[in-house]
XYZ file of C-alpha atoms in Angstrom:
536
model
C 0.000 0.000 0.000
C 1.606 3.248 -1.127
C 1.209 6.459 0.809
C -0.121 9.535 -0.942
C 1.977 12.698 -1.129
C 0.636 16.100 -2.068
C 2.882 19.121 -2.683
C 1.685 22.269 -1.006
C 1.131 25.398 -3.056
C 4.353 27.218 -3.887
C 3.992 30.770 -5.031
C 6.291 31.719 -7.899
C 7.598 35.277 -7.797
C 8.847 36.067 -11.266
C 9.934 39.619 -10.428
C 12.201 38.802 -7.526
C 12.726 36.419 -4.647
C 10.525 35.682 -1.649
C 6.750 35.662 -1.410
C 4.793 38.251 -3.350
C 1.932 38.336 -0.867
C 1.578 37.901 2.880
C -0.823 35.331 4.296
C -3.700 36.870 6.200
C -2.700 35.286 9.508
C 0.766 36.966 9.345
C -0.394 40.477 8.373
C -0.144 41.791 11.962
C 3.366 40.418 12.579
C 6.057 43.118 12.159
C 8.784 42.316 9.658
C 11.365 44.804 10.978
C 11.675 46.229 14.523
C 9.895 49.498 15.154
C 11.695 50.441 18.354
C 15.286 50.331 19.580
C 14.317 48.182 22.535
C 12.594 45.502 20.473
C 14.581 42.387 19.652
C 12.657 41.409 16.499
C 14.694 41.247 13.320
C 15.376 39.517 10.064
C 15.456 35.750 10.030
C 17.860 35.745 7.114
C 19.179 38.653 5.092
C 20.938 37.379 2.012
C 21.493 40.930 0.796
C 23.633 41.913 3.803
C 27.301 42.332 2.962
C 30.222 42.920 5.262
C 32.304 44.457 2.487
C 32.648 48.213 2.212
C 35.142 50.811 1.200
C 37.316 50.246 4.257
C 38.258 46.699 3.239
C 37.221 43.128 3.719
C 35.233 42.179 6.780
C 35.457 45.621 8.331
C 31.732 45.441 8.989
C 32.337 43.265 12.026
C 33.824 46.236 13.825
C 30.634 48.299 13.331
C 27.535 48.337 15.489
C 25.132 45.687 14.082
C 21.603 46.560 13.039
C 18.998 46.365 15.816
C 17.683 42.865 16.255
C 20.197 41.251 13.899
C 23.250 40.844 16.119
C 22.193 37.335 17.106
C 22.168 36.160 13.511
C 25.227 37.996 12.237
C 28.196 35.807 11.444
C 31.564 37.122 12.473
C 34.677 35.618 11.164
C 37.392 35.440 13.800
C 40.679 33.628 13.924
C 41.170 30.971 16.564
C 44.203 32.801 17.903
C 42.150 35.954 18.469
C 39.381 34.045 20.247
C 41.888 32.395 22.579
C 42.480 34.472 25.711
C 45.241 33.998 28.278
C 44.798 34.701 31.971
C 48.347 36.048 32.164
C 48.782 38.333 29.174
C 52.252 39.579 30.057
C 54.648 39.601 27.117
C 56.987 36.630 27.048
C 60.628 37.417 26.498
C 61.915 35.317 23.676
C 65.298 33.714 24.045
C 67.713 33.587 21.159
C 69.622 30.527 20.130
C 66.997 27.990 21.167
C 65.948 26.822 24.637
C 68.525 27.015 27.381
C 68.638 24.610 30.275
C 69.082 26.074 33.743
C 71.356 24.184 36.122
C 69.473 22.606 39.005
C 71.600 24.213 41.698
C 71.115 27.707 40.278
C 68.288 29.563 42.012
C 65.939 31.896 40.222
C 65.877 35.623 40.893
C 63.740 36.341 43.934
C 63.758 32.712 45.114
C 64.909 31.887 48.637
C 67.397 29.048 49.013
C 66.026 26.117 50.967
C 69.224 25.413 52.907
C 69.664 28.753 54.703
C 67.469 31.538 55.949
C 69.575 34.593 56.748
C 71.914 36.897 54.965
C 71.649 38.468 51.576
C 68.686 37.166 49.684
C 67.355 35.222 52.653
C 64.767 35.677 55.327
C 65.205 35.380 59.052
C 63.144 36.054 62.141
C 59.956 36.318 60.142
C 61.029 39.563 58.449
C 61.412 40.470 54.844
C 64.246 39.015 52.861
C 67.075 41.132 51.622
C 67.864 42.153 48.127
C 66.747 39.354 45.861
C 65.263 37.510 48.837
C 61.720 36.453 49.438
C 59.884 39.614 50.453
C 62.886 41.915 49.995
C 63.103 45.259 48.294
C 63.697 43.706 44.898
C 61.152 40.930 45.078
C 58.894 40.539 42.039
C 55.775 39.601 44.038
C 55.634 42.838 46.052
C 52.467 44.193 44.415
C 50.772 40.936 43.484
C 51.271 38.879 46.631
C 50.847 41.140 49.664
C 50.218 39.211 52.833
C 46.668 39.637 54.084
C 46.323 41.238 57.509
C 44.264 39.055 59.851
C 44.338 40.094 63.518
C 42.697 39.001 66.750
C 40.245 41.190 68.648
C 41.608 43.233 71.543
C 38.868 41.838 73.782
C 36.337 39.032 73.458
C 32.773 40.298 73.057
C 30.343 38.448 75.295
C 26.828 37.451 74.241
C 25.238 39.529 77.003
C 26.828 42.749 75.775
C 24.445 45.119 74.021
C 25.481 47.141 70.989
C 24.632 50.830 71.241
C 23.456 52.381 67.997
C 24.893 51.456 64.643
C 28.461 50.623 63.750
C 30.670 53.635 63.037
C 32.626 53.464 59.782
C 36.096 54.912 60.220
C 36.466 56.298 56.652
C 33.376 58.472 57.258
C 35.137 60.156 60.199
C 37.678 61.683 57.831
C 35.065 64.251 56.763
C 34.413 65.581 60.279
C 35.671 69.039 61.182
C 35.296 71.264 64.244
C 37.103 74.468 65.157
C 38.370 74.383 68.738
C 40.584 76.914 70.479
C 43.827 76.104 72.287
C 42.004 75.399 75.530
C 42.082 76.823 79.022
C 44.754 75.664 81.450
C 43.090 74.950 84.793
C 45.721 73.259 86.973
C 49.401 72.313 86.556
C 50.989 69.783 88.876
C 54.400 68.125 89.256
C 57.903 69.034 88.105
C 59.655 68.558 84.781
C 63.029 66.804 84.443
C 65.673 68.391 82.238
C 66.513 66.850 78.890
C 70.142 65.680 78.675
C 71.717 67.263 75.588
C 74.473 64.649 75.597
C 72.037 62.390 73.737
C 72.129 64.779 70.769
C 75.854 64.108 70.260
C 75.309 60.394 69.667
C 75.581 59.116 66.094
C 75.608 55.838 64.142
C 79.411 55.787 64.211
C 79.499 56.402 67.978
C 76.298 54.816 69.305
C 75.330 54.792 72.965
C 74.124 51.733 74.799
C 70.539 51.963 75.988
C 70.474 51.181 79.680
C 67.874 48.961 81.253
C 64.988 50.841 82.926
C 64.932 51.040 86.695
C 61.809 48.917 87.073
C 58.715 47.563 85.441
C 56.803 49.915 83.209
C 54.236 51.907 85.186
C 51.175 53.546 83.726
C 49.538 56.862 84.620
C 46.756 56.826 87.170
C 43.304 56.074 85.782
C 41.153 59.121 85.116
C 38.397 57.994 87.492
C 41.007 57.590 90.270
C 42.700 60.959 89.651
C 42.006 63.232 92.663
C 42.262 66.367 90.516
C 39.665 65.024 88.075
C 37.375 63.988 90.946
C 37.426 67.484 92.377
C 36.663 69.050 88.985
C 33.784 66.639 88.443
C 32.290 67.550 91.840
C 32.447 71.235 90.867
C 30.693 70.479 87.538
C 33.523 71.982 85.494
C 33.115 69.604 82.521
C 31.042 66.802 81.035
C 33.849 64.493 79.860
C 37.154 63.682 81.586
C 39.889 61.961 79.599
C 43.676 61.584 79.349
C 45.640 62.786 76.349
C 46.553 59.174 75.503
C 42.921 58.107 75.091
C 41.807 61.327 73.398
C 44.522 61.025 70.746
C 43.520 57.401 70.142
C 40.016 58.641 69.366
C 41.288 61.548 67.255
C 43.456 59.277 65.088
C 40.990 56.385 64.891
C 40.803 56.410 61.042
C 44.592 55.944 60.884
C 44.631 52.899 63.165
C 44.874 49.345 61.842
C 45.497 47.399 65.049
C 42.484 46.672 67.313
C 41.975 48.579 70.549
C 39.286 49.226 73.112
C 38.494 52.031 75.558
C 36.650 51.728 78.866
C 33.947 54.362 79.429
C 32.514 54.982 82.879
C 29.406 57.140 83.165
C 28.589 58.412 86.633
C 26.167 61.180 87.522
C 25.895 62.083 83.830
C 29.682 62.573 83.665
C 31.808 60.431 81.366
C 35.296 59.186 82.175
C 37.368 57.607 79.403
C 40.568 55.650 79.970
C 42.378 52.466 79.043
C 41.274 49.082 80.306
C 43.711 47.151 82.466
C 45.455 44.725 80.143
C 44.377 46.669 77.069
C 46.553 46.909 73.970
C 46.726 50.673 74.576
C 49.179 50.001 77.396
C 51.770 49.116 74.760
C 53.433 51.088 71.979
C 52.956 49.625 68.525
C 55.583 49.113 65.840
C 54.975 48.654 62.110
C 51.206 49.146 62.394
C 50.720 50.933 59.065
C 53.530 49.253 57.120
C 52.682 48.076 53.574
C 54.106 44.657 54.427
C 51.971 43.482 57.381
C 53.633 41.887 60.374
C 52.673 38.418 61.550
C 50.665 37.808 64.718
C 52.994 35.103 66.019
C 53.938 35.092 69.682
C 56.845 32.739 69.033
C 58.361 35.092 66.456
C 60.746 37.729 67.769
C 59.380 40.058 65.076
C 55.746 39.212 65.759
C 53.253 41.942 66.559
C 52.965 41.215 70.280
C 56.722 40.859 70.832
C 57.415 44.080 68.954
C 54.848 45.898 71.101
C 56.549 44.718 74.280
C 59.977 45.639 72.903
C 58.888 49.116 71.775
C 57.300 49.844 75.148
C 60.430 48.660 76.974
C 62.730 50.724 74.739
C 60.511 53.781 75.062
C 60.678 53.704 78.839
C 64.430 53.043 78.874
C 65.144 55.950 76.524
C 63.030 58.365 78.556
C 64.791 57.430 81.796
C 68.198 57.777 80.160
C 67.759 61.247 78.656
C 65.597 62.900 81.331
C 67.539 64.106 84.388
C 65.367 64.141 87.468
C 67.934 66.001 89.615
C 67.653 69.205 87.590
C 63.896 69.560 87.533
C 61.640 72.531 86.916
C 58.476 73.010 88.945
C 55.480 73.051 86.642
C 52.989 74.203 89.282
C 51.461 72.631 92.350
C 53.120 69.593 93.964
C 52.242 66.264 92.467
C 49.452 64.517 94.419
C 50.532 61.389 96.212
C 48.177 59.280 94.086
C 50.016 60.383 90.938
C 53.509 59.785 92.302
C 54.962 56.543 91.017
C 52.030 56.027 88.627
C 54.366 56.726 85.702
C 58.062 55.953 85.283
C 59.743 58.353 84.977
C 57.239 60.648 86.623
C 56.294 63.765 84.732
C 54.241 66.908 85.036
C 50.582 67.238 84.132
C 48.519 70.125 82.788
C 44.728 69.919 83.043
C 43.139 71.810 80.154
C 39.493 72.450 79.331
C 38.182 72.539 75.771
C 34.753 73.666 74.624
C 33.302 71.512 71.831
C 30.023 73.400 71.706
C 27.665 70.836 73.196
C 30.352 69.119 75.309
C 32.808 70.492 77.853
C 35.980 68.419 77.919
C 38.859 68.325 80.412
C 42.072 66.623 79.270
C 44.995 65.581 81.455
C 48.049 66.375 79.318
C 51.366 64.767 80.221
C 54.589 66.788 79.830
C 57.797 64.725 79.740
C 60.516 67.306 80.409
C 62.019 70.671 79.588
C 65.139 72.204 78.082
C 66.614 75.660 77.690
C 66.850 77.048 74.149
C 68.305 80.554 73.698
C 67.694 81.345 77.377
C 64.046 80.319 77.005
C 62.566 77.363 78.857
C 60.718 75.040 76.496
C 58.693 71.941 77.236
C 59.712 68.654 75.623
C 57.981 65.399 74.690
C 60.380 62.430 74.459
C 59.635 59.377 72.298
C 61.643 56.482 70.887
C 61.536 54.909 67.422
C 62.702 51.310 67.299
C 64.426 49.564 64.380
C 64.193 45.771 64.482
C 65.097 44.638 60.939
C 66.404 46.911 58.134
C 65.514 44.276 55.536
C 61.881 44.586 56.538
C 61.802 48.390 56.543
C 63.967 48.704 53.445
C 66.373 51.241 54.993
C 69.358 50.724 57.296
C 69.604 53.363 60.012
C 73.300 52.733 60.598
C 74.180 53.739 57.033
C 71.438 56.264 56.232
C 70.886 58.173 59.460
C 73.828 60.549 58.942
C 73.337 61.220 55.238
C 69.600 60.626 54.661
C 67.856 61.320 57.964
C 64.830 62.679 56.126
C 64.395 59.372 54.304
C 64.612 57.486 57.604
C 61.939 59.683 59.171
C 59.735 59.402 56.075
C 59.947 55.610 56.293
C 58.902 55.718 59.940
C 55.996 58.020 59.083
C 54.869 55.430 56.550
C 55.286 52.379 58.779
C 54.112 53.975 62.055
C 51.676 56.676 60.982
C 49.208 55.958 63.787
C 51.726 56.007 66.634
C 53.492 59.173 65.512
C 50.187 60.959 64.841
C 49.099 60.225 68.433
C 52.372 61.607 69.789
C 52.027 64.760 67.714
C 48.375 65.313 68.638
C 49.227 64.889 72.337
C 52.011 67.484 72.010
C 49.595 69.939 70.384
C 47.001 69.363 73.105
C 49.509 70.004 75.889
C 51.204 72.934 74.171
C 54.578 71.167 74.026
C 57.281 73.167 72.235
C 59.598 70.381 70.987
C 59.286 66.666 70.277
C 62.527 64.740 70.736
C 62.711 61.505 68.745
C 65.319 58.885 69.579
C 66.454 56.425 66.911
C 67.088 53.150 68.728
C 68.174 49.954 67.016
C 68.907 46.435 68.130
C 72.518 45.587 68.808
C 71.856 42.309 66.995
C 68.803 42.047 64.773
C 68.275 38.448 65.850
C 67.775 39.441 69.489
C 65.536 42.027 71.144
C 67.470 42.105 74.442
C 70.116 44.776 73.780
C 69.702 48.130 72.029
C 71.771 51.108 70.926
C 70.912 54.773 70.544
C 71.972 55.862 67.033
C 70.854 59.477 67.180
C 68.122 61.968 68.043
C 66.054 64.490 66.154
C 64.032 67.499 67.287
C 60.810 68.498 65.530
C 58.181 71.149 66.191
C 54.702 69.739 66.699
C 52.910 72.086 64.274
C 55.435 71.506 61.481
C 55.424 67.781 62.167
C 51.620 67.693 61.998
C 51.676 69.435 58.625
C 54.284 66.975 57.358
C 52.092 63.953 58.195
C 48.866 65.691 57.106
C 47.431 65.739 60.624
C 44.564 68.245 60.694
C 43.513 69.121 64.237
C 40.147 70.459 63.032
C 39.415 66.999 61.696
C 40.779 65.438 64.904
C 38.440 67.543 67.031
C 35.568 66.767 64.671
C 36.145 63.038 65.192
C 36.310 63.448 68.978
C 33.122 65.516 69.067
C 31.240 63.065 66.822
C 32.190 60.000 68.886
C 31.532 61.647 72.253
C 28.159 62.905 71.025
C 27.393 59.388 69.825
C 28.108 58.017 73.306
C 25.930 60.615 75.037
C 23.049 60.224 72.581
C 22.969 56.431 72.914
C 23.194 56.499 76.719
C 20.593 59.209 77.213
C 18.328 58.363 80.108
C 21.034 56.341 81.866
C 22.911 58.558 84.324
C 25.251 55.715 85.215
C 26.683 52.809 83.302
C 29.777 51.214 81.874
C 30.629 50.876 78.214
C 33.346 49.717 75.858
C 34.324 51.489 72.648
C 35.997 48.913 70.442
C 37.930 49.136 67.191
C 37.294 46.060 65.028
C 40.363 43.930 64.331
C 39.782 43.320 60.624
C 37.191 45.922 59.594
C 37.461 49.713 59.545
C 34.675 50.289 62.016
C 33.936 51.092 65.661
C 31.285 49.687 67.960
C 30.153 50.789 71.406
C 28.913 48.102 73.791
C 26.993 48.415 77.017
C 28.329 46.172 79.772
C 25.432 44.758 81.812
C 26.798 45.680 85.237
C 29.669 47.510 86.858
C 30.952 44.197 88.203
C 31.069 42.711 84.708
C 34.185 40.663 84.058
C 35.974 41.467 80.801
C 38.024 38.596 79.443
C 41.274 39.152 77.618
C 44.199 36.983 76.600
C 47.611 37.286 78.229
C 50.973 36.546 76.612
C 50.691 32.823 77.358
C 47.280 32.595 75.665
C 45.679 31.851 79.045
C 42.308 33.385 79.744
C 42.446 36.087 82.398
C 39.455 37.736 84.038
C 39.728 41.483 84.417
C 37.229 43.876 85.908
C 36.938 47.293 84.332
C 38.024 49.611 87.134
C 35.452 51.913 88.644
C 35.613 54.419 91.427
């Protein structure tokens, strides 16, 4: 049985190609797009040509007609369609392939059999020239080590966050005009700076002597008898030390985590460091492009460098400040303040008006010196070199000839620390900042140090050099203090923690449930220690 086959009607167009009439059911269907957003187009355009006056196949570089880009055929070579992830040009070698001896190391590669010396890496620092992580390494831009740090304090589940998180980059836009402040009380006496330290140089270094005792910290603000008396007389709304205020002022510059204890009592706020806080130590390499490692076993780890910098700072201050030739700053030092800092110093209590907040700051003055028969106040600080291969500049060879380059490197690697020192000097009206350049006797050990030289800078000029704007600093302080008052309104008393996040550029303020709340922190042995935030 054969199947029947019938040919459908085929319309013959003798005048051209294609149908000569449109079936009735297709009359409403558009043949070409009427709008730029419509994707309708030709099914096949045999009259389209990619040739024009510019040459063969130049039409593929033009914008295709609307609705036809899906159907256009583009001729492309396989080599052009192939795309490499690494498109760096390959240097061609002449004379055919060359075999590299197995014992010959590549440029920038660290030998496996030794770790120190030229081209190597030791003590966790950067390698030298040609070494892994050195100045000439090829992976400097592409393979920066990611900075991952631990929190300064463990946040407990029963802590309550006040308000929203505060983004540190947004604080850079704050600005408030504040005058130089009103000096209320001056207590203590100032030691004289020993000018013999200025004659020390890299060729004739001086040994840094061990400090007389363990590092002591200034008395807490809420325990300061002068502050207590001012609070009873309602002379201010906020009481703070220059150390804590400068931490707040330079918060956008900080990269290491920190936390501040805030005690609110009778609608007065007291801000100071927490016992065991990271603010009790002086940082080193905080803002360096090559991040340091958080390794307690490494002599160049973050925690060990903090302890070393704090130790060196105290030793340098004791060595260059002569207590026997002191100058009385004002009233005698209260007994509570004696021995709270080593070496002891003078204090000036200054009041600043921020508009909606009255602020009293306890400014510490380290010493004094006579310049052209004029007595000038001095702030003494120490910069610590631990590995020239890491910093990229050797103080022993560059300090005499390129001291500006050495200071510029320190401003880059320790921008936060130096900005706090400068802001504190401006708050206290200090005339001169004395910087001591102290280096390790042996870079493999942090036990012995040498003084390689000193440098004197004026606070205002130094602030301009590091782009420290005090209007912005006061704007940050006013914004954060206002934030604390606004979010604790209705609570005349309470205890709070302002905390800088370890790995994010943000601040948070927490409310501690009770004044007896125990705040956990980790000690050097990684053992959990319970610490109560001090109150009056």
